[in-house]
CSV table of C-alpha atoms in Angstrom, one decimal:
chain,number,residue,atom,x,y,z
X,262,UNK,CA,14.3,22.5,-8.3
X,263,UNK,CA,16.0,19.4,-9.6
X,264,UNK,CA,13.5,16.5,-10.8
X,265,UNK,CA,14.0,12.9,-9.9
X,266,UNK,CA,12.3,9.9,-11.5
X,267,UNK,CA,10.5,8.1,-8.6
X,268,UNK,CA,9.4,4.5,-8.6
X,269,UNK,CA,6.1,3.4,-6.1
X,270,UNK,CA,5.9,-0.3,-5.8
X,271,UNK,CA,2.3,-1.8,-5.1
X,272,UNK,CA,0.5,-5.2,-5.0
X,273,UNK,CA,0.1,-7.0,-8.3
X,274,UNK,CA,-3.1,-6.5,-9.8
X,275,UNK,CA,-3.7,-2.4,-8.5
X,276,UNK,CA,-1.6,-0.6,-10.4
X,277,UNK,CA,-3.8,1.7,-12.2
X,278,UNK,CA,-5.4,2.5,-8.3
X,279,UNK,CA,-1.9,3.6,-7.5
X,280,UNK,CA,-1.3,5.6,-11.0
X,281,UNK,CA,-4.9,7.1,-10.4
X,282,UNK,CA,-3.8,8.5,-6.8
X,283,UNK,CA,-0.2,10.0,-8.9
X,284,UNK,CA,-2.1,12.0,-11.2
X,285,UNK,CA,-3.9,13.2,-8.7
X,286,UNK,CA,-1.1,14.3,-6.5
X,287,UNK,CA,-0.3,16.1,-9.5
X,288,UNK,CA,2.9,14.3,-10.9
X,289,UNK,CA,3.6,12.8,-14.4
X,290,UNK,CA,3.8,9.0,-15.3
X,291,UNK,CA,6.3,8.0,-16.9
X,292,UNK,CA,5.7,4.2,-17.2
X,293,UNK,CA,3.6,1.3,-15.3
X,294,UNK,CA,4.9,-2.2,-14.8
X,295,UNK,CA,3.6,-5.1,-13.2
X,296,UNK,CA,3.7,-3.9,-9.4
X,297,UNK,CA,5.3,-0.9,-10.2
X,298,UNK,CA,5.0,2.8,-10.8
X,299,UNK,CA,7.1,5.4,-12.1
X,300,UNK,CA,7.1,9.1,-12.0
X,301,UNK,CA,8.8,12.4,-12.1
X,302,UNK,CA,9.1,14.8,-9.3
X,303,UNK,CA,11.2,17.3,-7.2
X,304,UNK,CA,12.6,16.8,-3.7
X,305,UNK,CA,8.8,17.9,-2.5
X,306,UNK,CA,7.5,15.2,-4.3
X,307,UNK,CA,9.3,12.3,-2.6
X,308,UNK,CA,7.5,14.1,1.2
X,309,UNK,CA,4.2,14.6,-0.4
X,310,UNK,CA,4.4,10.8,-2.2
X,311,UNK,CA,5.1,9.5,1.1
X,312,UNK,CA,2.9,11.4,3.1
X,313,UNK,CA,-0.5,11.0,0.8
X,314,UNK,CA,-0.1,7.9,-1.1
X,315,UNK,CA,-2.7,5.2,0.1
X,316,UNK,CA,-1.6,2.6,-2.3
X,317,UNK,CA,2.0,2.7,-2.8
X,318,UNK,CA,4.5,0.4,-0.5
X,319,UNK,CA,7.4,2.7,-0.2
X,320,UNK,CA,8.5,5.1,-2.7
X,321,UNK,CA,12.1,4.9,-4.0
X,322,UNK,CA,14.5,7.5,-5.9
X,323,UNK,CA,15.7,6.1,-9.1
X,324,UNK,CA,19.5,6.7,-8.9
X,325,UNK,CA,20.4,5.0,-12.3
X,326,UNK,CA,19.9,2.0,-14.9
X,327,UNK,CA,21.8,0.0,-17.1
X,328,UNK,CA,22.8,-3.2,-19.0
X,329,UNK,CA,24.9,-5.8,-17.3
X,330,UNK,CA,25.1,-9.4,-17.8
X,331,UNK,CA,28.3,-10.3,-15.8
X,332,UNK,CA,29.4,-9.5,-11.9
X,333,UNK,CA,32.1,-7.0,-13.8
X,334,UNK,CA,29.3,-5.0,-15.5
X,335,UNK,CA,27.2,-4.7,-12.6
X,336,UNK,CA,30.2,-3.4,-11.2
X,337,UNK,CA,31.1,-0.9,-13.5
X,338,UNK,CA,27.4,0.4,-14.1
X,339,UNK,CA,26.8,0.9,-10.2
X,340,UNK,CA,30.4,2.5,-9.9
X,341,UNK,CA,29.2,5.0,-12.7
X,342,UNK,CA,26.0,6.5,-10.9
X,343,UNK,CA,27.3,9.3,-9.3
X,344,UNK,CA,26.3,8.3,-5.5
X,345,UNK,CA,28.2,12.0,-4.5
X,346,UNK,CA,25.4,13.6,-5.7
X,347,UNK,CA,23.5,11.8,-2.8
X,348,UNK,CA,25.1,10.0,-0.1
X,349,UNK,CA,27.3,12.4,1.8
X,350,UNK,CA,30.4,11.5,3.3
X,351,UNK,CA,29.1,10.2,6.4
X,352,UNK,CA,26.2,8.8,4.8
X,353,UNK,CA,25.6,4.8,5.7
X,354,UNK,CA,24.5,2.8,2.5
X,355,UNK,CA,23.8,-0.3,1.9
X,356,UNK,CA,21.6,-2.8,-0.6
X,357,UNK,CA,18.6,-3.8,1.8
X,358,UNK,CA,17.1,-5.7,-1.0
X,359,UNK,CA,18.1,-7.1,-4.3
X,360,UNK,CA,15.7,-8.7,-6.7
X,361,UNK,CA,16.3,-10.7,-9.9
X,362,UNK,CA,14.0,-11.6,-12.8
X,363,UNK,CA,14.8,-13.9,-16.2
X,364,UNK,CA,18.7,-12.5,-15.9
X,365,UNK,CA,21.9,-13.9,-16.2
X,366,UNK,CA,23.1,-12.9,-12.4
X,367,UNK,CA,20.4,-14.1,-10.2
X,368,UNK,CA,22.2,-14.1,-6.7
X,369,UNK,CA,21.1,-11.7,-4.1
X,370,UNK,CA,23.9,-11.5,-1.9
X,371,UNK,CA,26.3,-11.1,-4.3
X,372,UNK,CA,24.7,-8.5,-6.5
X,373,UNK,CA,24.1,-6.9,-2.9
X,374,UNK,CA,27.9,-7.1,-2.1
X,375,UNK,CA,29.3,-6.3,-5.4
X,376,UNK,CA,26.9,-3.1,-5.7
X,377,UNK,CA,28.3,-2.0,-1.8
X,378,UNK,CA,32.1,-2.6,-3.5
X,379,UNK,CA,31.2,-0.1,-6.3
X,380,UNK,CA,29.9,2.7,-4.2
X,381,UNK,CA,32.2,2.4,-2.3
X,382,UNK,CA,35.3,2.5,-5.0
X,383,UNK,CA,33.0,6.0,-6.4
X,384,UNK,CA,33.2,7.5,-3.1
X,385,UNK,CA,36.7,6.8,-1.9
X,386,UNK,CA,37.4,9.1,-5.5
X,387,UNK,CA,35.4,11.5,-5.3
X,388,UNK,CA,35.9,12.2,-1.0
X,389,UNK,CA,39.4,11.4,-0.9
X,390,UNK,CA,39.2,8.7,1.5
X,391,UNK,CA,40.1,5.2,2.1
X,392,UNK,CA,37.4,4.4,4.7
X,393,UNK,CA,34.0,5.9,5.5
X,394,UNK,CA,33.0,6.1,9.0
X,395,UNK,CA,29.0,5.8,7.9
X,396,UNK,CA,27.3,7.7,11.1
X,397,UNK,CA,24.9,9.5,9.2
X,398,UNK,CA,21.6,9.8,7.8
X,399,UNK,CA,21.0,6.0,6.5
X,400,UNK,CA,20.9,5.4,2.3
X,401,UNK,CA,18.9,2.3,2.1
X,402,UNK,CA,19.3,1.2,-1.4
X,403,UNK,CA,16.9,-1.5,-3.2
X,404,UNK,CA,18.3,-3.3,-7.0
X,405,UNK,CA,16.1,-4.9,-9.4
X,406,UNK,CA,16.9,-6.8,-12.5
X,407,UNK,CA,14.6,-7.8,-14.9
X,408,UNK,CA,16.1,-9.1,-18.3
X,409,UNK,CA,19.4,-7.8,-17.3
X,410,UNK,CA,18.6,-4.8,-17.0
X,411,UNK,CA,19.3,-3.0,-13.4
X,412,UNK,CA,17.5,-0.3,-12.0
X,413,UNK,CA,19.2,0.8,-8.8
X,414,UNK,CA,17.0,2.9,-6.3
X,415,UNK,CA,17.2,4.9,-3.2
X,416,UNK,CA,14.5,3.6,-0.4
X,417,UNK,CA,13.1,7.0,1.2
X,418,UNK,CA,10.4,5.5,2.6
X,419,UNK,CA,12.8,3.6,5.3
X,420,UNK,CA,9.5,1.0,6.6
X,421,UNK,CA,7.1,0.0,4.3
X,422,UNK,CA,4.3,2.3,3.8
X,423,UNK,CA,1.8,0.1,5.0
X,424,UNK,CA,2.5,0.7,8.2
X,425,UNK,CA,0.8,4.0,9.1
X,426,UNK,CA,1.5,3.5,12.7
X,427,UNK,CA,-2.2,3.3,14.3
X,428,UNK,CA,-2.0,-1.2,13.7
X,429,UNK,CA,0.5,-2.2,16.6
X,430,UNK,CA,-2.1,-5.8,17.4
X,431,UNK,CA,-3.5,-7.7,14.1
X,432,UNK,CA,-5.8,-10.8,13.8
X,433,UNK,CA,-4.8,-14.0,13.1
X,434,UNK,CA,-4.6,-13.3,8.8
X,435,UNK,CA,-4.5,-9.5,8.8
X,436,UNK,CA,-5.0,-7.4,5.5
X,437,UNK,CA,-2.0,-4.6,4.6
X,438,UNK,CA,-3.3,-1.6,5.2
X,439,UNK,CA,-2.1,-0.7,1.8
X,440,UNK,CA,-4.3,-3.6,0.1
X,441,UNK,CA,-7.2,-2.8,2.2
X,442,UNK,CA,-7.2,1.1,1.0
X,443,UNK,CA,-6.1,-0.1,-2.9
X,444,UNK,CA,-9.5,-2.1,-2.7
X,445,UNK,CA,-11.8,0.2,-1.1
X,446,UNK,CA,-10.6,2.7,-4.0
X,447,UNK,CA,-11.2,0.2,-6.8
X,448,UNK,CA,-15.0,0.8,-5.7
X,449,UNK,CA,-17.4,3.8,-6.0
X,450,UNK,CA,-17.7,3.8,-2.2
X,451,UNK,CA,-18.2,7.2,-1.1
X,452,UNK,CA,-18.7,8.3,2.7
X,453,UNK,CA,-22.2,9.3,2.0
X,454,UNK,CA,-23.0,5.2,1.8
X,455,UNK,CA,-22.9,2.6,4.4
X,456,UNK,CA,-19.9,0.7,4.6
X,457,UNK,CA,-20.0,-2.7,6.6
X,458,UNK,CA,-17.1,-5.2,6.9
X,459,UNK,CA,-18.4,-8.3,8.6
X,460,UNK,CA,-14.8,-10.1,9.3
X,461,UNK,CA,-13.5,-6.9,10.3
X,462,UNK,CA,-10.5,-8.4,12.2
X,463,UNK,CA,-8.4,-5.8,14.0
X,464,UNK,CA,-10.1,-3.1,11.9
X,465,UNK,CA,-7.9,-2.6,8.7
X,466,UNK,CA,-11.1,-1.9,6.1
X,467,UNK,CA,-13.2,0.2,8.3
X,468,UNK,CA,-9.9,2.7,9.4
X,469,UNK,CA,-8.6,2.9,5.8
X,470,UNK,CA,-12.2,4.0,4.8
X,471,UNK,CA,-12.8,6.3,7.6
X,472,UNK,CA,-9.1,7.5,6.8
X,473,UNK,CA,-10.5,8.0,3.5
X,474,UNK,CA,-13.8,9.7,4.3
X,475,UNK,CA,-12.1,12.1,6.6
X,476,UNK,CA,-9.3,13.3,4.2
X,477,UNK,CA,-6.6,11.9,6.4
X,478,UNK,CA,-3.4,11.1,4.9
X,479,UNK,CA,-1.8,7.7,5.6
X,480,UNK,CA,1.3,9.4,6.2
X,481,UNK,CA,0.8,12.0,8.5
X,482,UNK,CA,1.4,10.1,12.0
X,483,UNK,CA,5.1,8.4,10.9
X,484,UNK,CA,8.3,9.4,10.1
X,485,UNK,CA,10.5,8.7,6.9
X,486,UNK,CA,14.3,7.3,6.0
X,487,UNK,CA,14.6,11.1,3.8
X,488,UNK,CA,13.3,13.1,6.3
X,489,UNK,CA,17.4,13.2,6.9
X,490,UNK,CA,18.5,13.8,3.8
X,491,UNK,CA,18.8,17.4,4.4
X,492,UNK,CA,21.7,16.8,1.6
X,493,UNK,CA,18.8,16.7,-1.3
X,494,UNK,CA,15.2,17.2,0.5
X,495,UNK,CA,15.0,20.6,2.9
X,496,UNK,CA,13.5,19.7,6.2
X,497,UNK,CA,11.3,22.6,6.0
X,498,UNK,CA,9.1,21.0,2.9
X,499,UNK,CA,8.4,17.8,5.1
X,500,UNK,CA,6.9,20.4,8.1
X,501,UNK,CA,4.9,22.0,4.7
X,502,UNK,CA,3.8,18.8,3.4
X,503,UNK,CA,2.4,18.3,6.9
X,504,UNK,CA,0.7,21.1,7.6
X,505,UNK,CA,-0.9,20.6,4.0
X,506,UNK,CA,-1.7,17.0,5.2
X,507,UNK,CA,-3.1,18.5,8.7
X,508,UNK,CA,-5.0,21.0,7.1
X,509,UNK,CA,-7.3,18.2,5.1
X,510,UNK,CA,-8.1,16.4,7.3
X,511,UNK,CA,-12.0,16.8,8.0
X,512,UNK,CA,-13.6,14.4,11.0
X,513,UNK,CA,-16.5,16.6,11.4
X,514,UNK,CA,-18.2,14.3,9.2
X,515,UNK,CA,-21.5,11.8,9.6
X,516,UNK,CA,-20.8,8.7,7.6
X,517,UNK,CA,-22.1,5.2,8.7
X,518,UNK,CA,-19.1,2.4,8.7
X,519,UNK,CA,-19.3,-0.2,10.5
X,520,UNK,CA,-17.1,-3.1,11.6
X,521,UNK,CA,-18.1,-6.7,13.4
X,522,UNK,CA,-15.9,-9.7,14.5
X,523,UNK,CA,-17.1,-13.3,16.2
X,524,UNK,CA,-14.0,-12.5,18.1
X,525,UNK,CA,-14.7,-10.4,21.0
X,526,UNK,CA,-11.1,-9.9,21.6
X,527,UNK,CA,-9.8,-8.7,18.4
X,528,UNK,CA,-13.0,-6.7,18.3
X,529,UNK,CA,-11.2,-4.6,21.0
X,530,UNK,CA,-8.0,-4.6,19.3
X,531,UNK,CA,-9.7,-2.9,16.3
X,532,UNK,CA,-11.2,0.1,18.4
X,533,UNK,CA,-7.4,0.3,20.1
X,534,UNK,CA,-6.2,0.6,16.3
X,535,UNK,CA,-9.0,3.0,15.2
X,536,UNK,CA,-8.5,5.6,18.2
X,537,UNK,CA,-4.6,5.6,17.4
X,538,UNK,CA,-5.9,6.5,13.8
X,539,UNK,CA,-8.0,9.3,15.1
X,540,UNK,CA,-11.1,7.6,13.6
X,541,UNK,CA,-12.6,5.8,16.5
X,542,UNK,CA,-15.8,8.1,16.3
X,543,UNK,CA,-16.9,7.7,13.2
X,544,UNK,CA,-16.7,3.5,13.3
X,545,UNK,CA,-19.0,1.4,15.0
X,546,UNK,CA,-17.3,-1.7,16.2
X,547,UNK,CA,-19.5,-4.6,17.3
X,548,UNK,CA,-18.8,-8.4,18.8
X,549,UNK,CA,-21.4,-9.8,16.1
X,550,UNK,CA,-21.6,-13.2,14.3
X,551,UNK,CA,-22.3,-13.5,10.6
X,552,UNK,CA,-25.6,-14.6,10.6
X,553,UNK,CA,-26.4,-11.1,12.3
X,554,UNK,CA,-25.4,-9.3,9.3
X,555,UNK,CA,-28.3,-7.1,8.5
X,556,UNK,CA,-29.2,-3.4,8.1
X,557,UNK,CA,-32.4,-1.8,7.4
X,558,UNK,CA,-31.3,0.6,4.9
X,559,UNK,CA,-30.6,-0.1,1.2
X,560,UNK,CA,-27.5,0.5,-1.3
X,561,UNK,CA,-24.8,-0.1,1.8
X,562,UNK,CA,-21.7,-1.8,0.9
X,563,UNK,CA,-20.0,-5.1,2.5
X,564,UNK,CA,-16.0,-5.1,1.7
X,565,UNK,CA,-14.1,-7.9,3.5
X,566,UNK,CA,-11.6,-10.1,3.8
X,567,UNK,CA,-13.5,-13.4,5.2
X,568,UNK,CA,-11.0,-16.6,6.0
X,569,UNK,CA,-9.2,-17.9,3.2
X,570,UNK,CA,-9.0,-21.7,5.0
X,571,UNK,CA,-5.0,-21.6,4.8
X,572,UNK,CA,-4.9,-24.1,8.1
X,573,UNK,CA,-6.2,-27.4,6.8
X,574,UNK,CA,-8.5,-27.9,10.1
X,575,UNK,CA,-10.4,-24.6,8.5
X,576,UNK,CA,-10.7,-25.7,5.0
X,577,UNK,CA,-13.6,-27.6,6.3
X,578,UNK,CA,-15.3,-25.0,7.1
X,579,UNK,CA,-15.0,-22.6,4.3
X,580,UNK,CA,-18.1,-24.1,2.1
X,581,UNK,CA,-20.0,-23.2,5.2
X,582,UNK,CA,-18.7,-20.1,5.8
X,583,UNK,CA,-19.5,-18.9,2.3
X,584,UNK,CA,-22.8,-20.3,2.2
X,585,UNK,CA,-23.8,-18.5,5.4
X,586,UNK,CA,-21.9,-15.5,2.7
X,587,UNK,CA,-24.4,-16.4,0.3
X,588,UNK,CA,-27.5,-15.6,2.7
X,589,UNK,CA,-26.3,-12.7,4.2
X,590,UNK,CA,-26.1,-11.3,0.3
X,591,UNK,CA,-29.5,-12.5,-0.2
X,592,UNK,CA,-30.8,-10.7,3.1
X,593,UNK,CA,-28.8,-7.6,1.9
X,594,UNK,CA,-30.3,-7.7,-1.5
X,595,UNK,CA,-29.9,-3.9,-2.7
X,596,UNK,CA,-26.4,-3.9,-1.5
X,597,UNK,CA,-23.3,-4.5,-3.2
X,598,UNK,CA,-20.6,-7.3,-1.8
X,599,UNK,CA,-16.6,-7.0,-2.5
X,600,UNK,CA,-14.5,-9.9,-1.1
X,601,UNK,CA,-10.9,-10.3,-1.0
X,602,UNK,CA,-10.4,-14.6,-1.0
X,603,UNK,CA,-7.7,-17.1,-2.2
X,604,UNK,CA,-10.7,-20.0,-2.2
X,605,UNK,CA,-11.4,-20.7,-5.5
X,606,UNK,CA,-14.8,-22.1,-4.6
X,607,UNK,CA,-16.1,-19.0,-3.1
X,608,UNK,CA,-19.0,-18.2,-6.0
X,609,UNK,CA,-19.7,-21.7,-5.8
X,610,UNK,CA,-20.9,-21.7,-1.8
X,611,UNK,CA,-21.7,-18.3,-2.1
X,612,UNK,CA,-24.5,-19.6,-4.6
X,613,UNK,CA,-23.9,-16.2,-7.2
X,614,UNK,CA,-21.5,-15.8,-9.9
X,615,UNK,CA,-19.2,-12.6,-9.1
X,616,UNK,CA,-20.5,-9.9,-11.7
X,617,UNK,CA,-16.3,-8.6,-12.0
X,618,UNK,CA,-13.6,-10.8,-10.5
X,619,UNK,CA,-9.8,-9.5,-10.2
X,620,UNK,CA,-7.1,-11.1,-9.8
X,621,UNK,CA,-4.6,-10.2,-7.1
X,622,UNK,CA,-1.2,-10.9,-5.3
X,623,UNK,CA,-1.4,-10.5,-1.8
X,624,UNK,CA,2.4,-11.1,-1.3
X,625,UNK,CA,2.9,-14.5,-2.8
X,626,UNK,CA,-0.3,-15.5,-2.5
X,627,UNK,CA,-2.8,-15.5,-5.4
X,628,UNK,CA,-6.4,-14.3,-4.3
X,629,UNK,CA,-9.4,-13.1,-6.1
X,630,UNK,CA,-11.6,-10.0,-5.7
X,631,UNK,CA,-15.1,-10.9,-6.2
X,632,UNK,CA,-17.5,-8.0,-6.6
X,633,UNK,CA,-21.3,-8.5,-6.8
X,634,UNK,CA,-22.7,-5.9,-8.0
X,635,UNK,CA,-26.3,-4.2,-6.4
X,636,UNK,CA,-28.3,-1.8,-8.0
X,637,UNK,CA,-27.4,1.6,-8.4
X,638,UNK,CA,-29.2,4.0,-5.6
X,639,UNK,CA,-31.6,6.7,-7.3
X,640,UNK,CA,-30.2,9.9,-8.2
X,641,UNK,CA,-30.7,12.7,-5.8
X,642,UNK,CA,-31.8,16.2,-6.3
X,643,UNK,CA,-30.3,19.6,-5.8
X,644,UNK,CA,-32.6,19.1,-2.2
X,645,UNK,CA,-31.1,15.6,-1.6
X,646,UNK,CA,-34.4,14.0,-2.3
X,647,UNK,CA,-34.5,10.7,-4.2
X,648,UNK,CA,-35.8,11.5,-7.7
X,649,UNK,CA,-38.0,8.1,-8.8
């Protein structure tokens, strides 16, 4: 079977989470950039990327690189890849997105234009046509330069992979569900330890983990651009790469995750999202303030995205907020904390120094991970008792 290179795009700041879930799909890296991935893979790759990835925002068929400093060599290097090998006659292409980085052409539109103009001049040679009715399976194509040099890439993905489909309501400053599963992995979580997110909003950390505890791949409730691409990927391996997908998936599981929200409302939203994920059983949603935060057993976890303060009439209330943080720490004192923030006076109110701190892009936005760190629970023997 005939082996593409394939690029994954994530947030800044997680690639290794991504390149961690790669290897263990089984594929080989070929090189990691700032917010990006590359790998090689067949035509059952790009269904099983799509389908099991957590971390990655869409995945994306390399179709060539080159050199090109001027509109005429962007011309000539996109004119060269040989698009016959994979958009068929009635194939519709286009550039969705083009992206430019310390080069000499910097325009979107017209790299975007140009790059239509080449494939276009490739096709009408190699079909024999003047004119392409384009009813077909859709060709999304994405361009990137970065110190002139292009890499041009097929979208299979078609919408981001961040939507999974179970999130149709968010709150007011939702998390990607992407981000949200990218941090939960960057902790030793497991779904034998409590899991509480106190600013839960419409439910994005508690449904990735459960999604997580229960084996259930991201991508098994949506559909993808390639599924039509019967030219390069058979249908039948997306129905196997579901049925291996389907065939994970475990909910016969006890784990204790829990989700609350001063919002009554969006409280509701997030048990609407979680049931559409198939995880509403194993989440407890609650209409809870902060200053309820408590649990009687030790070693849990809180990961959450509390309110960054990006209206000016809540900036007032952030060194409040993160005080009241601060003491919910203190009352959970075995436990350890992770909180996704852009306020860069959240150790400050929350009255602790973060033990690791990470930076992060969420979009353009810079935010930090803070991670305070509890002690480790004791080691359990072959019985499951606690060993002292």
């Amino acid at each position: 079977m005939k082996t593409y290179e394939l690029i994954a795009p994530c947030h800044f700041g997680l690639e290794a989470v991504l390149k961690k879930e790669i290897y263990e799909l089984g594929y080989e890296i070929t090189k990691v950039e700032d917010g990006r991935v590359t790998f090689e893979g067949d035509a059952e790759a790009v269904c099983r990327a799509n389908i099991f990835l957590r971390t990655a925002e869409r995945v994306l068929l390399k179709a060539g690189q080159f050199h090109a400093e001027t509109f005429e060599e962007l011309f000539q290097g996109v004119k060269s890849i040989p698009w016959e090998n994979y958009i068929p006659e009635k194939g519709k292409f286009w550039v969705t997105k083009a992206s430019s980085i310390k080069s000499k052409l910097f325009s979107p539109s017209d790299i975007q234009s140009i790059a239509k103009k080449a494939m276009v001049e490739r096709l009408k040679q190699k079909y024999h046509r003047e004119w392409f009715e384009e009813n077909g399976a859709h060709y999304p194509l994405r361009i990137f330069l970065m110190k002139d040099e292009v890499t041009v890439a097929i979208d299979t993905s078609g919408e981001s992979l961040h939507k999974r489909g179970y999130r149709t309501l968010a709150g007011r400053a939702p998390i990607t569900e992407t981000l949200a599963a990218a941090l939960i992995l960057l902790t030793p979580w497991k779904r034998d330890r409590i899991l509480v997110d106190p600013f839960c909003g419409s439910g994005t950390f508690p449904i990735e983990a459960a999604m997580i505890a229960a084996n259930i791949a991201p991508g098994l409730n949506r559909s993808f651009t390639a599924e039509n691409w019967t030219n390069i990927i058979e249908r039948q391996l997306w129905y196997e790469t579901v049925k291996e997908a389907a065939d994970l998936v475990n909910t016969d599981i006890t784990v204790d995750i829990q989700g609350y929200d001063i919002d009554a409302d969006i409280v509701k939203v997030a048990r609407d999202n979680a049931r559409r994920a198939g995880v509403e059983q194993l989440i407890h949603f609650q209409h809870r303030p902060l200053n309820q935060l408590n649990h009687p057993k030790k070693y849990g976890f809180v990961i959450t995205n509390p309110p960054y303060g990006e209206r000016l009439e809540e900036k007032e209330a952030l060194p409040g907020l993160y005080s009241e943080i601060g003491e919910a720490l203190l009352r959970l004192d075995s436990w350890s904390a992770y909180l996704i923030t852009s306020y860069e006076d959240a150790e400050r109110y929350i009255g602790r120094k973060a033990d690791k701190n990470r930076k992060i892009y969420n979009g353009m936005l810079k935010t930090y991970f803070y991670q305070f760190l509890g002690p480790k629970p004791p080691r359990r023997d072959h019985a499951g008792k606690n060993q002292n």
